[in-house]
Amino acid sequence: MNITVKILNELDPPIPTFEIIFIRMSITYFFSILYMQRASVPYPVTGPPGVRYFLAIRGVTGFFGLFGIYYSLIYLSLSDAIVITFLMPTTIAIVGYFVLRESLSRREMIAGTLSFLGVVLIARPPFLFGEQSAPHVSSDDPNALPTQKGSSTQRLIAVGVSLLGVLGGTGAFISIRAIGKRAHALHSVSFFSLYSCIVSVMGMILLRIPIVLPTSLAFAGLMISVGIFGLIAQVLLTMGLQREAAGRASLGLYIQILFAAAAERVIFHSVPPATSLAGIIIILSCAAYVAITKKTGENEKGDDIRHLGSMTGSMTELERRDSLDEDAAEETDGFVSGISKRASDVEQNLGR
């Protein structure tokens, strides 16, 4: 999907980011509502009454998360734009600490600081690295698509917008956690799609951005494929999170960087500079470290709870056995006392 967006950004004229978002989200919204209606999901359009406020927050923040990645693809390479989104495990942990009162470990703070260093290496601000030349294109093909364009200032702005997208994605994730199981998963997807369509249309009207119509079948196919791939991505992501813990499931998203690197080499014929490679390695390492250690901590906590439950069960069993032993002892004492009393009665009768 991101590869298709990148290709659309390189067309002449390029497709506006707002238009790409509207096309993708209108398709996603249509099929989400259609499925919920056919599956008889309650409140398919408005959402459950108790969580509509959180669904609205999820929709608005989700739009900024999507806009950040799509806009950054104009001036950043595919791998650079994608890897910046891997800052979200750290930002989610920090925001979750203040908003949801979740735990925040020292290792997550250290990983967040190192990840910011990786972003600096990818952004390569002029006041630190000077004016950068265009990225190296390894192919001699004059029709090879460039992976990034614009000046160093435009690249820096794209990184800033991408960071805004990270914050938007963080807000969307936190709102989903707040919603929990009080709404169907497609309620979240439909509100995300609806608000993205509304904001993108308002943005095009206020900024007076013209609509770019497809001029060929290939052009139209690319635009439609963005919506189809986006819908499939949302469905598969939701299914994955329903079947696996978030920490382990998020590790599967890191394979995006492998596809991005392969696409840059095969489609865009580009080799990222050494600073970008260093930043990618730092961010990926920190994100994987946070996800793995958090998963390990959850497993250890679960083991402790299970161990405590086992100990409690064992203690309960011992108490039950002790109680049975006491009851048996009382019954034995009573039986012996009864025999002794009867023997005493017999002796008295004989004495008479």
mmCIF file of C-alpha atoms in Angstrom:
data_model
loop_
_atom_site.group_PDB
_atom_site.id
_atom_site.type_symbol
_atom_site.label_atom_id
_atom_site.label_comp_id
_atom_site.label_asym_id
_atom_site.label_seq_id
_atom_site.Cartn_x
_atom_site.Cartn_y
_atom_site.Cartn_z
ATOM 1 C CA MET A 1 0.000 0.000 0.000
ATOM 2 C CA ASN A 2 2.758 2.447 0.940
ATOM 3 C CA ILE A 3 4.598 1.519 -2.243
ATOM 4 C CA THR A 4 1.508 2.434 -4.270
ATOM 5 C CA VAL A 5 1.224 5.753 -2.424
ATOM 6 C CA LYS A 6 4.887 6.442 -3.128
ATOM 7 C CA ILE A 7 4.377 5.786 -6.849
ATOM 8 C CA LEU A 8 1.317 8.063 -6.919
ATOM 9 C CA ASN A 9 3.406 10.824 -5.334
ATOM 10 C CA GLU A 10 5.949 10.540 -8.140
ATOM 11 C CA LEU A 11 3.444 10.899 -10.992
ATOM 12 C CA ASP A 12 3.133 14.043 -13.064
ATOM 13 C CA PRO A 13 1.051 15.694 -11.743
ATOM 14 C CA PRO A 14 1.376 14.030 -8.303
ATOM 15 C CA ILE A 15 -1.756 12.949 -6.459
ATOM 16 C CA PRO A 16 -2.477 15.188 -3.444
ATOM 17 C CA THR A 17 -2.176 13.482 -0.069
ATOM 18 C CA PHE A 18 -5.737 14.476 0.888
ATOM 19 C CA GLU A 19 -7.086 12.873 -2.266
ATOM 20 C CA ILE A 20 -5.216 9.622 -1.629
ATOM 21 C CA ILE A 21 -6.601 9.494 1.911
ATOM 22 C CA PHE A 22 -10.152 10.147 0.703
ATOM 23 C CA ILE A 23 -9.974 7.408 -1.936
ATOM 24 C CA ARG A 24 -8.583 4.839 0.465
ATOM 25 C CA MET A 25 -10.891 5.632 3.352
ATOM 26 C CA SER A 26 -14.082 5.896 1.321
ATOM 27 C CA ILE A 27 -13.560 2.312 0.145
ATOM 28 C CA THR A 28 -12.723 1.146 3.666
ATOM 29 C CA TYR A 29 -15.779 2.894 5.136
ATOM 30 C CA PHE A 30 -18.173 1.442 2.553
ATOM 31 C CA PHE A 31 -17.118 -2.163 3.111
ATOM 32 C CA SER A 32 -16.932 -1.756 6.907
ATOM 33 C CA ILE A 33 -20.529 -0.515 7.115
ATOM 34 C CA LEU A 34 -21.670 -3.162 4.620
ATOM 35 C CA TYR A 35 -20.137 -5.961 6.678
ATOM 36 C CA MET A 36 -21.566 -4.720 9.989
ATOM 37 C CA GLN A 37 -25.037 -4.414 8.514
ATOM 38 C CA ARG A 38 -24.905 -7.910 7.028
ATOM 39 C CA ALA A 39 -23.512 -9.306 10.304
ATOM 40 C CA SER A 40 -26.246 -7.504 12.300
ATOM 41 C CA VAL A 41 -23.723 -5.630 14.440
ATOM 42 C CA PRO A 42 -25.604 -3.156 16.709
ATOM 43 C CA TYR A 43 -25.244 0.538 15.891
ATOM 44 C CA PRO A 44 -23.224 0.010 12.679
ATOM 45 C CA VAL A 45 -23.145 3.709 11.746
ATOM 46 C CA THR A 46 -23.244 5.605 15.049
ATOM 47 C CA GLY A 47 -21.410 3.140 17.271
ATOM 48 C CA PRO A 48 -22.428 2.068 20.806
ATOM 49 C CA PRO A 49 -23.729 5.002 22.891
ATOM 50 C CA GLY A 50 -21.159 4.680 25.679
ATOM 51 C CA VAL A 51 -18.030 4.951 23.528
ATOM 52 C CA ARG A 52 -18.930 7.374 20.752
ATOM 53 C CA TYR A 53 -16.696 10.053 22.249
ATOM 54 C CA PHE A 54 -13.685 7.714 22.195
ATOM 55 C CA LEU A 55 -14.568 6.547 18.678
ATOM 56 C CA ALA A 56 -14.532 10.180 17.541
ATOM 57 C CA ILE A 57 -11.097 10.670 19.111
ATOM 58 C CA ARG A 58 -9.890 7.505 17.406
ATOM 59 C CA GLY A 59 -11.121 8.802 14.063
ATOM 60 C CA VAL A 60 -9.521 12.261 14.314
ATOM 61 C CA THR A 61 -6.190 11.098 15.707
ATOM 62 C CA GLY A 62 -6.098 8.222 13.231
ATOM 63 C CA PHE A 63 -6.400 10.698 10.365
ATOM 64 C CA PHE A 64 -3.294 12.587 11.499
ATOM 65 C CA GLY A 65 -1.450 9.298 11.859
ATOM 66 C CA LEU A 66 -2.307 8.403 8.268
ATOM 67 C CA PHE A 67 -1.602 11.885 6.928
ATOM 68 C CA GLY A 68 1.832 11.879 8.560
ATOM 69 C CA ILE A 69 3.028 8.745 6.776
ATOM 70 C CA TYR A 70 1.462 9.677 3.410
ATOM 71 C CA TYR A 71 2.840 13.217 3.387
ATOM 72 C CA SER A 72 6.314 12.110 4.447
ATOM 73 C CA LEU A 73 6.435 9.728 1.481
ATOM 74 C CA ILE A 74 6.609 12.779 -0.800
ATOM 75 C CA TYR A 75 10.037 13.876 0.451
ATOM 76 C CA LEU A 76 11.389 10.816 2.273
ATOM 77 C CA SER A 77 12.417 7.431 1.012
ATOM 78 C CA LEU A 78 10.057 4.533 1.604
ATOM 79 C CA SER A 79 12.172 2.926 4.325
ATOM 80 C CA ASP A 80 12.808 6.234 6.146
ATOM 81 C CA ALA A 81 9.104 7.132 6.230
ATOM 82 C CA ILE A 82 8.068 3.686 7.462
ATOM 83 C CA VAL A 83 10.738 3.272 10.114
ATOM 84 C CA ILE A 84 9.838 6.576 11.807
ATOM 85 C CA THR A 85 6.433 5.086 12.611
ATOM 86 C CA PHE A 86 8.230 2.517 14.771
ATOM 87 C CA LEU A 87 8.627 5.249 17.380
ATOM 88 C CA MET A 88 5.040 4.494 18.404
ATOM 89 C CA PRO A 89 5.831 1.697 20.919
ATOM 90 C CA THR A 90 7.773 4.254 22.958
ATOM 91 C CA THR A 91 5.264 7.099 22.581
ATOM 92 C CA ILE A 92 2.378 4.760 23.407
ATOM 93 C CA ALA A 93 4.171 3.692 26.584
ATOM 94 C CA ILE A 94 4.749 7.317 27.622
ATOM 95 C CA VAL A 95 1.208 8.521 26.860
ATOM 96 C CA GLY A 96 -0.263 5.378 28.425
ATOM 97 C CA TYR A 97 1.625 6.186 31.615
ATOM 98 C CA PHE A 98 0.006 9.623 31.931
ATOM 99 C CA VAL A 99 -3.442 8.885 30.474
ATOM 100 C CA LEU A 100 -4.176 5.242 31.333
ATOM 101 C CA ARG A 101 -1.893 5.046 34.412
ATOM 102 C CA GLU A 102 0.055 2.180 32.878
ATOM 103 C CA SER A 103 3.558 1.269 33.980
ATOM 104 C CA LEU A 104 6.571 2.923 32.332
ATOM 105 C CA SER A 105 9.951 1.271 32.790
ATOM 106 C CA ARG A 106 13.380 2.846 32.612
ATOM 107 C CA ARG A 107 14.311 0.709 29.608
ATOM 108 C CA GLU A 108 11.386 2.175 27.652
ATOM 109 C CA MET A 109 12.624 5.692 28.399
ATOM 110 C CA ILE A 110 16.174 4.781 27.301
ATOM 111 C CA ALA A 111 14.843 3.167 24.124
ATOM 112 C CA GLY A 112 12.826 6.297 23.379
ATOM 113 C CA THR A 113 15.893 8.518 23.735
ATOM 114 C CA LEU A 114 17.968 6.312 21.436
ATOM 115 C CA SER A 115 15.107 6.165 18.927
ATOM 116 C CA PHE A 116 15.096 9.959 18.762
ATOM 117 C CA LEU A 117 18.789 9.757 17.820
ATOM 118 C CA GLY A 118 17.778 7.437 14.985
ATOM 119 C CA VAL A 119 15.232 9.988 13.771
ATOM 120 C CA VAL A 120 17.932 12.681 13.730
ATOM 121 C CA LEU A 121 20.131 10.446 11.572
ATOM 122 C CA ILE A 122 17.265 9.904 9.140
ATOM 123 C CA ALA A 123 16.197 13.563 9.063
ATOM 124 C CA ARG A 124 19.792 14.826 8.672
ATOM 125 C CA PRO A 125 18.962 18.468 9.607
ATOM 126 C CA PRO A 126 21.130 21.004 7.738
ATOM 127 C CA PHE A 127 22.380 22.670 10.918
ATOM 128 C CA LEU A 128 23.981 19.341 11.926
ATOM 129 C CA PHE A 129 24.832 17.666 8.632
ATOM 130 C CA GLY A 130 24.923 20.582 6.196
ATOM 131 C CA GLU A 131 23.146 20.597 2.852
ATOM 132 C CA GLN A 132 22.692 17.049 1.620
ATOM 133 C CA SER A 133 22.871 15.986 -1.978
ATOM 134 C CA ALA A 134 20.240 13.865 -3.665
ATOM 135 C CA PRO A 135 20.143 10.198 -2.709
ATOM 136 C CA HIS A 136 22.262 7.819 -4.729
ATOM 137 C CA VAL A 137 20.407 6.075 -7.528
ATOM 138 C CA SER A 138 22.213 2.931 -8.570
ATOM 139 C CA SER A 139 20.409 2.405 -11.856
ATOM 140 C CA ASP A 140 21.356 4.057 -15.153
ATOM 141 C CA ASP A 141 17.733 3.933 -16.244
ATOM 142 C CA PRO A 142 16.587 7.500 -16.896
ATOM 143 C CA ASN A 143 13.011 6.442 -16.033
ATOM 144 C CA ALA A 144 13.974 5.240 -12.550
ATOM 145 C CA LEU A 145 11.778 6.798 -9.892
ATOM 146 C CA PRO A 146 13.551 8.857 -7.233
ATOM 147 C CA THR A 147 12.929 7.751 -3.647
ATOM 148 C CA GLN A 148 12.925 11.293 -2.276
ATOM 149 C CA LYS A 149 12.891 14.834 -3.590
ATOM 150 C CA GLY A 150 13.028 18.404 -2.405
ATOM 151 C CA SER A 151 15.538 20.356 -0.388
ATOM 152 C CA SER A 152 16.918 19.582 3.060
ATOM 153 C CA THR A 153 14.370 21.978 4.549
ATOM 154 C CA GLN A 154 11.477 20.177 2.868
ATOM 155 C CA ARG A 155 12.889 16.870 4.076
ATOM 156 C CA LEU A 156 13.063 18.215 7.615
ATOM 157 C CA ILE A 157 9.439 19.389 7.375
ATOM 158 C CA ALA A 158 8.446 15.929 6.143
ATOM 159 C CA VAL A 159 10.133 14.365 9.178
ATOM 160 C CA GLY A 160 8.222 16.792 11.425
ATOM 161 C CA VAL A 161 4.915 15.856 9.781
ATOM 162 C CA SER A 162 5.834 12.193 10.150
ATOM 163 C CA LEU A 163 6.426 12.751 13.875
ATOM 164 C CA LEU A 164 3.001 14.424 14.018
ATOM 165 C CA GLY A 165 1.687 11.233 12.449
ATOM 166 C CA VAL A 166 3.385 9.206 15.180
ATOM 167 C CA LEU A 167 1.535 11.277 17.790
ATOM 168 C CA GLY A 168 -1.715 10.796 15.884
ATOM 169 C CA GLY A 169 -1.199 7.050 15.723
ATOM 170 C CA THR A 170 -0.403 7.059 19.435
ATOM 171 C CA GLY A 171 -3.667 8.849 20.205
ATOM 172 C CA ALA A 172 -5.559 6.369 18.047
ATOM 173 C CA PHE A 173 -3.983 3.407 19.840
ATOM 174 C CA ILE A 174 -4.675 4.878 23.287
ATOM 175 C CA SER A 175 -8.302 5.537 22.365
ATOM 176 C CA ILE A 176 -8.667 1.939 21.147
ATOM 177 C CA ARG A 177 -7.354 0.748 24.508
ATOM 178 C CA ALA A 178 -9.846 3.001 26.277
ATOM 179 C CA ILE A 179 -12.692 1.599 24.153
ATOM 180 C CA GLY A 180 -11.677 -1.990 24.859
ATOM 181 C CA LYS A 181 -14.347 -4.542 24.008
ATOM 182 C CA ARG A 182 -17.230 -2.115 24.367
ATOM 183 C CA ALA A 183 -17.398 -1.711 20.579
ATOM 184 C CA HIS A 184 -16.902 -3.961 17.582
ATOM 185 C CA ALA A 185 -13.493 -3.763 15.917
ATOM 186 C CA LEU A 186 -15.072 -2.463 12.701
ATOM 187 C CA HIS A 187 -16.679 0.395 14.625
ATOM 188 C CA SER A 188 -13.163 1.709 15.165
ATOM 189 C CA VAL A 189 -12.274 1.164 11.512
ATOM 190 C CA SER A 190 -15.457 2.841 10.249
ATOM 191 C CA PHE A 191 -15.052 5.935 12.466
ATOM 192 C CA PHE A 192 -11.415 6.166 11.401
ATOM 193 C CA SER A 193 -12.475 6.010 7.762
ATOM 194 C CA LEU A 194 -15.377 8.442 8.128
ATOM 195 C CA TYR A 195 -13.407 11.159 9.911
ATOM 196 C CA SER A 196 -10.503 10.733 7.500
ATOM 197 C CA CYS A 197 -12.854 11.324 4.568
ATOM 198 C CA ILE A 198 -14.402 14.394 6.227
ATOM 199 C CA VAL A 199 -11.075 15.989 7.196
ATOM 200 C CA SER A 200 -9.471 15.271 3.813
ATOM 201 C CA VAL A 201 -12.378 16.909 1.956
ATOM 202 C CA MET A 202 -12.273 19.925 4.274
ATOM 203 C CA GLY A 203 -8.515 20.189 3.778
ATOM 204 C CA MET A 204 -8.827 20.181 -0.008
ATOM 205 C CA ILE A 205 -11.556 22.836 0.123
ATOM 206 C CA LEU A 206 -9.813 25.153 2.593
ATOM 207 C CA LEU A 207 -6.397 24.832 0.921
ATOM 208 C CA ARG A 208 -7.951 24.946 -2.568
ATOM 209 C CA ILE A 209 -6.191 21.803 -3.686
ATOM 210 C CA PRO A 210 -7.433 20.683 -7.107
ATOM 211 C CA ILE A 211 -8.617 17.131 -7.694
ATOM 212 C CA VAL A 212 -6.342 15.088 -9.952
ATOM 213 C CA LEU A 213 -8.393 12.733 -12.131
ATOM 214 C CA PRO A 214 -6.903 9.501 -13.518
ATOM 215 C CA THR A 215 -5.709 9.791 -17.094
ATOM 216 C CA SER A 216 -5.061 6.098 -17.758
ATOM 217 C CA LEU A 217 -6.177 2.664 -16.654
ATOM 218 C CA ALA A 218 -2.899 2.144 -14.801
ATOM 219 C CA PHE A 219 -3.437 5.423 -12.969
ATOM 220 C CA ALA A 220 -6.969 4.422 -11.970
ATOM 221 C CA GLY A 221 -5.774 0.963 -10.951
ATOM 222 C CA LEU A 222 -3.187 2.440 -8.603
ATOM 223 C CA MET A 223 -5.773 4.683 -6.951
ATOM 224 C CA ILE A 224 -8.237 1.820 -6.456
ATOM 225 C CA SER A 225 -5.512 -0.509 -5.191
ATOM 226 C CA VAL A 226 -4.725 1.952 -2.382
ATOM 227 C CA GLY A 227 -8.263 1.521 -1.048
ATOM 228 C CA ILE A 228 -8.260 -2.258 -1.493
ATOM 229 C CA PHE A 229 -4.838 -2.743 0.125
ATOM 230 C CA GLY A 230 -5.818 -0.382 2.925
ATOM 231 C CA LEU A 231 -8.972 -2.365 3.671
ATOM 232 C CA ILE A 232 -7.079 -5.678 3.637
ATOM 233 C CA ALA A 233 -4.393 -4.225 5.913
ATOM 234 C CA GLN A 234 -6.978 -3.011 8.439
ATOM 235 C CA VAL A 235 -8.816 -6.355 8.474
ATOM 236 C CA LEU A 236 -5.655 -8.466 8.810
ATOM 237 C CA LEU A 237 -4.249 -6.182 11.497
ATOM 238 C CA THR A 238 -7.478 -6.435 13.488
ATOM 239 C CA MET A 239 -7.566 -10.230 13.086
ATOM 240 C CA GLY A 240 -3.937 -10.484 14.183
ATOM 241 C CA LEU A 241 -4.475 -8.363 17.300
ATOM 242 C CA GLN A 242 -7.550 -10.441 18.174
ATOM 243 C CA ARG A 243 -5.564 -13.682 18.011
ATOM 244 C CA GLU A 244 -2.236 -12.618 19.508
ATOM 245 C CA ALA A 245 -0.957 -10.337 22.239
ATOM 246 C CA ALA A 246 -0.184 -6.798 21.121
ATOM 247 C CA GLY A 247 3.506 -7.037 21.986
ATOM 248 C CA ARG A 248 4.133 -10.129 19.885
ATOM 249 C CA ALA A 249 1.777 -9.052 17.094
ATOM 250 C CA SER A 250 3.588 -5.725 16.730
ATOM 251 C CA LEU A 251 6.798 -7.598 15.950
ATOM 252 C CA GLY A 252 5.177 -8.823 12.741
ATOM 253 C CA LEU A 253 4.857 -5.214 11.569
ATOM 254 C CA TYR A 254 8.631 -4.821 11.518
ATOM 255 C CA ILE A 255 8.799 -6.932 8.376
ATOM 256 C CA GLN A 256 7.543 -3.820 6.559
ATOM 257 C CA ILE A 257 11.058 -2.458 6.546
ATOM 258 C CA LEU A 258 12.287 -5.524 4.641
ATOM 259 C CA PHE A 259 9.649 -5.037 1.956
ATOM 260 C CA ALA A 260 10.417 -1.314 1.866
ATOM 261 C CA ALA A 261 14.140 -1.947 1.383
ATOM 262 C CA ALA A 262 13.435 -4.483 -1.360
ATOM 263 C CA ALA A 263 11.029 -2.081 -3.094
ATOM 264 C CA GLU A 264 13.579 0.734 -3.010
ATOM 265 C CA ARG A 265 16.135 -1.519 -4.639
ATOM 266 C CA VAL A 266 13.873 -3.188 -7.236
ATOM 267 C CA ILE A 267 11.320 -0.461 -8.068
ATOM 268 C CA PHE A 268 13.078 2.797 -7.247
ATOM 269 C CA HIS A 269 16.662 1.578 -7.922
ATOM 270 C CA SER A 270 17.981 3.428 -4.896
ATOM 271 C CA VAL A 271 20.470 2.763 -2.118
ATOM 272 C CA PRO A 272 19.824 4.670 1.157
ATOM 273 C CA PRO A 273 22.747 6.660 2.603
ATOM 274 C CA ALA A 274 24.750 5.342 5.548
ATOM 275 C CA THR A 275 23.147 7.769 8.010
ATOM 276 C CA SER A 276 19.654 6.534 7.111
ATOM 277 C CA LEU A 277 20.768 2.910 7.505
ATOM 278 C CA ALA A 278 22.203 3.711 10.930
ATOM 279 C CA GLY A 279 18.978 5.451 11.981
ATOM 280 C CA ILE A 280 16.877 2.539 10.712
ATOM 281 C CA ILE A 281 18.944 0.029 12.683
ATOM 282 C CA ILE A 282 18.733 2.103 15.885
ATOM 283 C CA ILE A 283 14.953 2.616 15.709
ATOM 284 C CA LEU A 284 14.216 -1.001 14.786
ATOM 285 C CA SER A 285 16.462 -2.300 17.557
ATOM 286 C CA CYS A 286 14.858 -0.054 20.179
ATOM 287 C CA ALA A 287 11.308 -0.856 19.057
ATOM 288 C CA ALA A 288 11.980 -4.597 19.031
ATOM 289 C CA TYR A 289 13.672 -4.369 22.438
ATOM 290 C CA VAL A 290 10.688 -2.565 23.984
ATOM 291 C CA ALA A 291 8.192 -5.023 22.462
ATOM 292 C CA ILE A 292 10.153 -8.145 23.439
ATOM 293 C CA THR A 293 10.982 -7.050 26.992
ATOM 294 C CA LYS A 294 7.402 -5.918 27.563
ATOM 295 C CA LYS A 295 6.156 -9.275 26.351
ATOM 296 C CA THR A 296 8.630 -11.048 28.628
ATOM 297 C CA GLY A 297 7.466 -8.942 31.566
ATOM 298 C CA GLU A 298 3.845 -9.820 30.815
ATOM 299 C CA ASN A 299 4.748 -13.518 30.680
ATOM 300 C CA GLU A 300 6.628 -13.303 33.976
ATOM 301 C CA LYS A 301 3.698 -11.487 35.553
ATOM 302 C CA GLY A 302 1.345 -14.137 34.229
ATOM 303 C CA ASP A 303 3.613 -16.902 35.565
ATOM 304 C CA ASP A 304 3.653 -15.204 38.976
ATOM 305 C CA ILE A 305 -0.118 -14.982 39.002
ATOM 306 C CA ARG A 306 -0.437 -18.616 37.958
ATOM 307 C CA HIS A 307 2.147 -19.621 40.580
ATOM 308 C CA LEU A 308 0.279 -17.647 43.231
ATOM 309 C CA GLY A 309 -2.951 -19.267 42.158
ATOM 310 C CA SER A 310 -1.284 -22.690 42.357
ATOM 311 C CA MET A 311 0.040 -21.901 45.831
ATOM 312 C CA THR A 312 -3.394 -20.669 46.883
ATOM 313 C CA GLY A 313 -4.966 -23.808 45.504
ATOM 314 C CA SER A 314 -2.404 -25.962 47.300
ATOM 315 C CA MET A 315 -2.981 -24.117 50.574
ATOM 316 C CA THR A 316 -6.724 -24.519 50.136
ATOM 317 C CA GLU A 317 -6.264 -28.219 49.541
ATOM 318 C CA LEU A 318 -4.083 -28.550 52.657
ATOM 319 C CA GLU A 319 -6.640 -26.655 54.709
ATOM 320 C CA ARG A 320 -9.359 -28.914 53.370
ATOM 321 C CA ARG A 321 -7.355 -31.982 54.272
ATOM 322 C CA ASP A 322 -6.629 -30.617 57.737
ATOM 323 C CA SER A 323 -10.314 -29.943 58.185
ATOM 324 C CA LEU A 324 -11.125 -33.468 57.099
ATOM 325 C CA ASP A 325 -8.496 -34.825 59.482
ATOM 326 C CA GLU A 326 -9.958 -32.805 62.333
ATOM 327 C CA ASP A 327 -13.443 -34.032 61.502
ATOM 328 C CA ALA A 328 -12.194 -37.590 61.359
ATOM 329 C CA ALA A 329 -10.402 -37.148 64.674
ATOM 330 C CA GLU A 330 -13.544 -35.760 66.266
ATOM 331 C CA GLU A 331 -15.565 -38.656 64.892
ATOM 332 C CA THR A 332 -12.988 -41.122 66.246
ATOM 333 C CA ASP A 333 -12.942 -39.442 69.635
ATOM 334 C CA GLY A 334 -16.713 -39.520 69.721
ATOM 335 C CA PHE A 335 -16.775 -43.172 68.729
ATOM 336 C CA VAL A 336 -14.206 -44.055 71.446
ATOM 337 C CA SER A 337 -16.067 -41.982 74.033
ATOM 338 C CA GLY A 338 -19.284 -43.754 73.121
ATOM 339 C CA ILE A 339 -17.680 -47.178 73.535
ATOM 340 C CA SER A 340 -16.119 -46.137 76.849
ATOM 341 C CA LYS A 341 -19.470 -44.886 78.110
ATOM 342 C CA ARG A 342 -21.218 -48.089 77.068
ATOM 343 C CA ALA A 343 -18.498 -50.197 78.764
ATOM 344 C CA SER A 344 -18.916 -48.145 81.924
ATOM 345 C CA ASP A 345 -22.680 -48.731 81.833
ATOM 346 C CA VAL A 346 -22.161 -52.451 81.400
ATOM 347 C CA GLU A 347 -19.782 -52.548 84.384
ATOM 348 C CA GLN A 348 -22.276 -50.717 86.543
ATOM 349 C CA ASN A 349 -25.041 -53.116 85.577
ATOM 350 C CA LEU A 350 -22.828 -56.092 86.394
ATOM 351 C CA GLY A 351 -21.919 -54.561 89.730
ATOM 352 C CA ARG A 352 -25.567 -54.332 90.622
#
